[in-house]
Short mmCIF file of C-alpha atoms in Angstrom, two decimals:
data_model
loop_
_atom_site.label_atom_id
_atom_site.label_comp_id
_atom_site.label_asym_id
_atom_site.label_seq_id
_atom_site.Cartn_x
_atom_site.Cartn_y
_atom_site.Cartn_z
CA UNK A 1 -133.99 -115.33 -28.57
CA UNK A 2 -136.74 -112.72 -28.78
CA UNK A 3 -136.80 -112.53 -25.01
CA UNK A 4 -133.07 -111.77 -24.96
CA UNK A 5 -133.49 -109.06 -27.62
CA UNK A 6 -136.41 -107.49 -25.77
CA UNK A 7 -134.39 -107.55 -22.57
CA UNK A 8 -131.50 -105.70 -24.21
CA UNK A 9 -133.92 -103.15 -25.74
CA UNK A 10 -135.53 -102.54 -22.36
CA UNK A 11 -132.11 -101.93 -20.82
CA UNK A 12 -131.20 -99.46 -23.57
CA UNK A 13 -134.55 -97.66 -23.27
CA UNK A 14 -134.18 -97.43 -19.51
CA UNK A 15 -130.69 -96.05 -19.88
CA UNK A 16 -131.86 -93.44 -22.37
CA UNK A 17 -134.80 -92.57 -20.18
CA UNK A 18 -132.53 -92.25 -17.19
CA UNK A 19 -130.29 -89.86 -19.09
CA UNK A 20 -133.27 -87.68 -20.02
CA UNK A 21 -134.66 -87.73 -16.49
CA UNK A 22 -131.23 -86.95 -15.14
CA UNK A 23 -130.99 -83.97 -17.46
CA UNK A 24 -134.41 -82.65 -16.44
CA UNK A 25 -133.67 -83.09 -12.75
CA UNK A 26 -130.31 -81.38 -13.02
CA UNK A 27 -131.93 -78.61 -15.04
CA UNK A 28 -134.64 -78.23 -12.39
CA UNK A 29 -132.01 -78.06 -9.69
CA UNK A 30 -130.38 -75.14 -11.46
CA UNK A 31 -133.72 -73.36 -11.69
CA UNK A 32 -134.46 -73.90 -8.00
CA UNK A 33 -138.02 -72.59 -8.45
CA UNK A 34 -141.25 -74.44 -9.13
CA UNK A 35 -143.58 -72.86 -11.67
CA UNK A 36 -147.13 -73.74 -12.57
CA UNK A 37 -147.80 -74.92 -16.11
CA UNK A 38 -149.63 -72.22 -18.07
CA UNK A 39 -148.52 -69.41 -15.77
CA UNK A 40 -144.83 -69.93 -16.57
CA UNK A 41 -143.53 -66.63 -17.87
CA UNK A 42 -147.06 -65.22 -17.74
CA UNK A 43 -147.48 -61.48 -18.33
CA UNK A 44 -150.74 -59.78 -17.24
CA UNK A 45 -152.86 -58.64 -20.17
CA UNK A 46 -153.74 -55.49 -18.23
CA UNK A 47 -151.79 -54.24 -15.23
CA UNK A 48 -153.38 -52.55 -12.23
CA UNK A 49 -153.54 -48.78 -12.54
CA UNK A 50 -152.35 -47.53 -9.15
CA UNK A 51 -153.22 -43.97 -10.06
CA UNK A 52 -156.88 -44.73 -10.81
CA UNK A 53 -158.06 -42.10 -8.32
CA UNK A 54 -154.88 -39.95 -8.22
CA UNK A 55 -152.41 -41.45 -5.78
CA UNK A 56 -150.28 -39.41 -3.38
CA UNK A 57 -147.46 -38.65 -5.85
CA UNK A 58 -149.98 -36.91 -8.11
CA UNK A 59 -151.13 -34.58 -5.34
CA UNK A 60 -147.81 -32.87 -4.63
CA UNK A 61 -145.60 -30.61 -6.68
CA UNK A 62 -143.18 -32.62 -8.87
CA UNK A 63 -139.54 -33.02 -7.93
CA UNK A 64 -137.25 -30.11 -8.69
CA UNK A 65 -133.76 -31.50 -8.07
CA UNK A 66 -131.02 -29.02 -7.18
CA UNK A 67 -127.33 -29.33 -6.45
CA UNK A 68 -125.80 -28.30 -3.13
CA UNK A 69 -122.37 -26.70 -2.71
CA UNK A 70 -120.76 -30.15 -3.04
CA UNK A 71 -122.62 -30.77 -6.30
CA UNK A 72 -124.83 -33.45 -4.67
CA UNK A 73 -128.43 -33.68 -5.90
CA UNK A 74 -130.94 -32.42 -3.34
CA UNK A 75 -134.61 -33.32 -3.77
CA UNK A 76 -135.87 -31.09 -1.01
CA UNK A 77 -138.69 -32.46 1.08
CA UNK A 78 -140.55 -34.26 -1.75
CA UNK A 79 -140.84 -37.61 0.06
CA UNK A 80 -142.00 -35.88 3.23
CA UNK A 81 -144.70 -34.07 1.31
CA UNK A 82 -145.83 -37.32 -0.31
CA UNK A 83 -146.11 -39.00 3.09
CA UNK A 84 -148.30 -36.17 4.36
CA UNK A 85 -150.94 -36.72 1.70
CA UNK A 86 -150.94 -40.52 1.79
CA UNK A 87 -154.12 -42.01 3.31
CA UNK A 88 -153.82 -44.45 6.19
CA UNK A 89 -157.38 -45.82 6.47
CA UNK A 90 -159.62 -48.02 4.32
CA UNK A 91 -163.09 -47.17 3.03
CA UNK A 92 -165.76 -49.88 3.11
CA UNK A 93 -168.51 -49.14 0.61
CA UNK A 94 -171.73 -51.16 0.97
CA UNK A 95 -174.04 -50.80 -2.01
CA UNK A 96 -177.65 -51.95 -1.54
CA UNK A 97 -180.09 -52.53 -4.34
CA UNK A 98 -183.62 -51.27 -3.64
CA UNK A 99 -186.44 -53.69 -2.86
CA UNK A 100 -188.93 -55.05 -5.36
CA UNK A 101 -191.15 -52.33 -6.82
CA UNK A 102 -194.35 -51.90 -8.80
CA UNK A 103 -193.36 -52.77 -12.37
CA UNK A 104 -196.66 -51.50 -13.76
CA UNK A 105 -195.89 -47.94 -12.74
CA UNK A 106 -195.23 -45.50 -15.56
CA UNK A 107 -193.80 -42.52 -13.67
CA UNK A 108 -191.16 -42.73 -10.95
CA UNK A 109 -193.69 -41.93 -8.22
CA UNK A 110 -195.79 -44.92 -9.34
CA UNK A 111 -192.82 -47.28 -9.06
CA UNK A 112 -193.05 -47.62 -5.31
CA UNK A 113 -192.06 -50.66 -3.26
CA UNK A 114 -194.35 -53.65 -3.16
CA UNK A 115 -195.12 -55.39 0.12
CA UNK A 116 -192.35 -57.86 -0.69
CA UNK A 117 -190.00 -54.97 -1.44
CA UNK A 118 -190.64 -53.43 1.98
CA UNK A 119 -189.99 -56.78 3.63
CA UNK A 120 -186.71 -57.11 1.72
CA UNK A 121 -185.64 -53.65 2.85
CA UNK A 122 -186.49 -54.57 6.45
CA UNK A 123 -184.44 -57.77 6.25
CA UNK A 124 -181.47 -55.86 4.84
CA UNK A 125 -181.77 -53.20 7.53
CA UNK A 126 -181.83 -55.92 10.19
CA UNK A 127 -178.78 -57.52 8.64
CA UNK A 128 -176.85 -54.25 8.69
CA UNK A 129 -177.79 -53.76 12.33
CA UNK A 130 -176.66 -57.30 13.20
CA UNK A 131 -173.28 -56.67 11.60
CA UNK A 132 -172.91 -53.77 14.06
CA UNK A 133 -170.42 -51.86 11.94
CA UNK A 134 -169.64 -48.18 12.62
CA UNK A 135 -171.63 -46.76 9.70
CA UNK A 136 -170.75 -43.12 9.20
CA UNK A 137 -172.91 -42.23 6.20
CA UNK A 138 -175.95 -43.33 4.20
CA UNK A 139 -176.43 -41.98 0.69
CA UNK A 140 -179.46 -42.91 -1.39
CA UNK A 141 -180.78 -42.36 -4.89
CA UNK A 142 -183.66 -39.91 -5.22
CA UNK A 143 -185.81 -42.38 -7.15
CA UNK A 144 -188.90 -43.46 -5.22
CA UNK A 145 -188.02 -47.14 -4.81
CA UNK A 146 -184.51 -46.36 -3.54
CA UNK A 147 -185.66 -43.57 -1.21
CA UNK A 148 -188.31 -45.84 0.33
CA UNK A 149 -185.76 -48.63 0.79
CA UNK A 150 -183.35 -46.21 2.44
CA UNK A 151 -185.97 -44.90 4.87
CA UNK A 152 -186.78 -48.42 6.05
CA UNK A 153 -183.08 -49.16 6.55
CA UNK A 154 -182.46 -45.86 8.36
CA UNK A 155 -185.17 -46.75 10.89
CA UNK A 156 -183.01 -49.68 11.96
CA UNK A 157 -179.75 -47.74 11.96
CA UNK A 158 -180.46 -44.82 14.23
CA UNK A 159 -176.84 -43.87 14.95
CA UNK A 160 -175.64 -42.86 11.46
CA UNK A 161 -174.11 -39.38 11.48
CA UNK A 162 -174.75 -38.38 7.86
CA UNK A 163 -177.80 -39.16 5.72
CA UNK A 164 -178.07 -37.61 2.27
CA UNK A 165 -179.61 -38.19 -1.14
CA UNK A 166 -178.01 -37.81 -4.55
CA UNK A 167 -179.41 -37.54 -8.07
CA UNK A 168 -176.20 -38.97 -9.53
CA UNK A 169 -177.11 -42.40 -8.13
CA UNK A 170 -180.38 -42.65 -10.07
CA UNK A 171 -180.87 -45.67 -12.32
CA UNK A 172 -179.79 -45.49 -15.94
CA UNK A 173 -177.88 -47.08 -18.82
CA UNK A 174 -174.13 -46.85 -18.04
CA UNK A 175 -172.51 -48.12 -21.26
CA UNK A 176 -173.68 -50.45 -24.06
CA UNK A 177 -173.27 -53.98 -22.67
CA UNK A 178 -171.14 -56.64 -24.29
CA UNK A 179 -172.53 -59.04 -25.32
CA UNK A 180 -175.71 -57.13 -26.18
CA UNK A 181 -179.01 -58.24 -24.67
CA UNK A 182 -181.78 -58.54 -27.26
CA UNK A 183 -184.59 -57.82 -24.81
CA UNK A 184 -183.00 -54.61 -23.50
CA UNK A 185 -182.07 -51.97 -26.06
CA UNK A 186 -182.19 -48.37 -24.81
CA UNK A 187 -181.76 -45.65 -27.39
CA UNK A 188 -178.12 -44.65 -27.78
CA UNK A 189 -178.66 -41.15 -26.40
CA UNK A 190 -179.55 -42.75 -23.04
CA UNK A 191 -176.03 -44.14 -22.75
CA UNK A 192 -174.52 -40.72 -23.44
CA UNK A 193 -176.64 -38.98 -20.81
CA UNK A 194 -176.84 -41.68 -18.13
CA UNK A 195 -173.29 -42.93 -18.66
CA UNK A 196 -171.72 -39.56 -17.93
CA UNK A 197 -173.86 -39.13 -14.81
CA UNK A 198 -173.15 -42.61 -13.42
CA UNK A 199 -169.43 -42.21 -14.11
CA UNK A 200 -169.57 -38.91 -12.20
CA UNK A 201 -171.19 -40.76 -9.29
CA UNK A 202 -168.41 -43.34 -9.36
CA UNK A 203 -165.71 -40.68 -9.20
CA UNK A 204 -167.53 -38.87 -6.41
CA UNK A 205 -168.02 -41.86 -4.13
CA UNK A 206 -165.45 -44.55 -5.01
CA UNK A 207 -161.93 -43.45 -4.11
CA UNK A 208 -159.31 -43.72 -1.39
CA UNK A 209 -159.86 -42.22 2.03
CA UNK A 210 -158.72 -38.63 2.57
CA UNK A 211 -155.53 -38.01 4.50
CA UNK A 212 -157.54 -36.66 7.43
CA UNK A 213 -159.37 -39.97 7.91
CA UNK A 214 -157.70 -41.88 10.76
CA UNK A 215 -159.97 -44.93 11.08
CA UNK A 216 -161.59 -47.31 8.60
CA UNK A 217 -165.02 -46.09 7.50
CA UNK A 218 -168.22 -47.92 6.57
CA UNK A 219 -170.63 -46.17 4.22
CA UNK A 220 -173.97 -47.39 2.86
CA UNK A 221 -175.32 -46.49 -0.57
CA UNK A 222 -178.89 -47.40 -1.53
CA UNK A 223 -179.32 -47.30 -5.28
CA UNK A 224 -179.89 -49.49 -8.33
CA UNK A 225 -178.62 -52.65 -10.01
CA UNK A 226 -177.18 -50.99 -13.13
CA UNK A 227 -175.32 -48.41 -11.07
CA UNK A 228 -173.90 -51.01 -8.67
CA UNK A 229 -172.80 -53.39 -11.41
CA UNK A 230 -171.07 -50.60 -13.29
CA UNK A 231 -169.34 -49.47 -10.08
CA UNK A 232 -168.08 -53.02 -9.50
CA UNK A 233 -166.51 -53.19 -12.96
CA UNK A 234 -164.92 -49.77 -12.63
CA UNK A 235 -163.63 -50.34 -9.11
CA UNK A 236 -162.06 -53.70 -9.98
CA UNK A 237 -160.71 -52.29 -13.27
CA UNK A 238 -162.70 -54.79 -15.32
CA UNK A 239 -164.16 -53.90 -18.73
CA UNK A 240 -167.10 -51.56 -17.95
CA UNK A 241 -169.18 -53.14 -20.70
CA UNK A 242 -169.25 -56.38 -18.66
CA UNK A 243 -171.67 -54.86 -16.13
CA UNK A 244 -174.77 -56.66 -17.46
CA UNK A 245 -173.16 -60.11 -17.04
CA UNK A 246 -173.94 -59.89 -13.31
CA UNK A 247 -177.32 -60.16 -11.62
CA UNK A 248 -178.33 -58.67 -8.26
CA UNK A 249 -181.30 -59.60 -6.10
CA UNK A 250 -183.56 -56.94 -4.66
CA UNK A 251 -182.30 -55.71 -1.30
CA UNK A 252 -178.93 -57.43 -1.77
CA UNK A 253 -175.64 -56.03 -0.48
CA UNK A 254 -172.42 -55.56 -2.46
CA UNK A 255 -169.38 -54.76 -0.31
CA UNK A 256 -166.27 -53.11 -1.79
CA UNK A 257 -163.20 -52.02 0.18
CA UNK A 258 -160.73 -49.39 -1.03
CA UNK A 259 -157.33 -49.71 0.64
CA UNK A 260 -154.97 -46.80 1.37
CA UNK A 261 -152.48 -47.94 -1.27
CA UNK A 262 -155.14 -47.99 -3.98
CA UNK A 263 -155.97 -51.68 -3.95
CA UNK A 264 -159.66 -52.51 -4.29
CA UNK A 265 -161.28 -55.73 -3.13
CA UNK A 266 -164.81 -57.05 -3.33
CA UNK A 267 -165.97 -58.79 -0.18
CA UNK A 268 -169.51 -59.56 -1.34
CA UNK A 269 -171.43 -59.31 -4.60
CA UNK A 270 -175.20 -59.31 -4.25
CA UNK A 271 -175.21 -60.94 -0.82
CA UNK A 272 -178.73 -61.99 0.17
CA UNK A 273 -178.23 -65.23 2.10
CA UNK A 274 -179.86 -63.67 5.15
CA UNK A 275 -183.20 -63.62 3.31
CA UNK A 276 -185.56 -66.64 3.28
CA UNK A 277 -185.88 -68.19 -0.21
CA UNK A 278 -189.48 -67.01 -0.56
CA UNK A 279 -188.36 -63.39 -0.11
CA UNK A 280 -185.91 -63.41 -3.03
CA UNK A 281 -186.64 -61.54 -6.25
CA UNK A 282 -184.72 -59.81 -9.02
CA UNK A 283 -187.32 -57.46 -10.53
#
């Protein structure tokens, strides 16, 4: 008797389940699109700012619509003028952290590269040469450890057209990090002074290619970990205060590409796989 009752209950449950499944299937058929679970109806918390470095529309005089004799709106040559200022090439920016340096030095001149630091710079220079990219410019910080690293790299890249140094790329404290680091607490005035300078360096060097640039460019910047990490956050439109959550090895390479339409991608962050394990350091 119980077997018969259970059998009837199973049939009823199956029928109910079939009705539900049938409803879901028919509902899915009407939707005709498959969506992932948590991303269904997802709205970005922060959208990409396409005008982060002043896109083409910001570089031309705004529209001034007029009516012709037939009362049709005429926008003049606005679109043509926009096309003329739009870039067509990408900029590849390769940021290199200096080699290991003398941590016991008090002044900048005393914080020169150690023997390991010079070897790291040599390995990075060799790596850049092996990549055989058409480097058009090398810019380096004027601090001793960065200048020494740059000179070693330049010896291996003898065909670079422009070599220059820049005080804006010197090491400093960009913005107070979040979360704070107990072992590293610069005085607040350092953030005001260094932050403005490092932000100025970002605006000077990280942007779309000019309209006159016809081919993709590859530029090398030899500077410091704090500067590079801050640049990465700003270029990818991440919270700037997240810069200290990343770590870069000495002599490592960070590769960012800025596309003509304003997209920014990071190809490498702190790449140092070309170095033997015994040559790695983060000081």
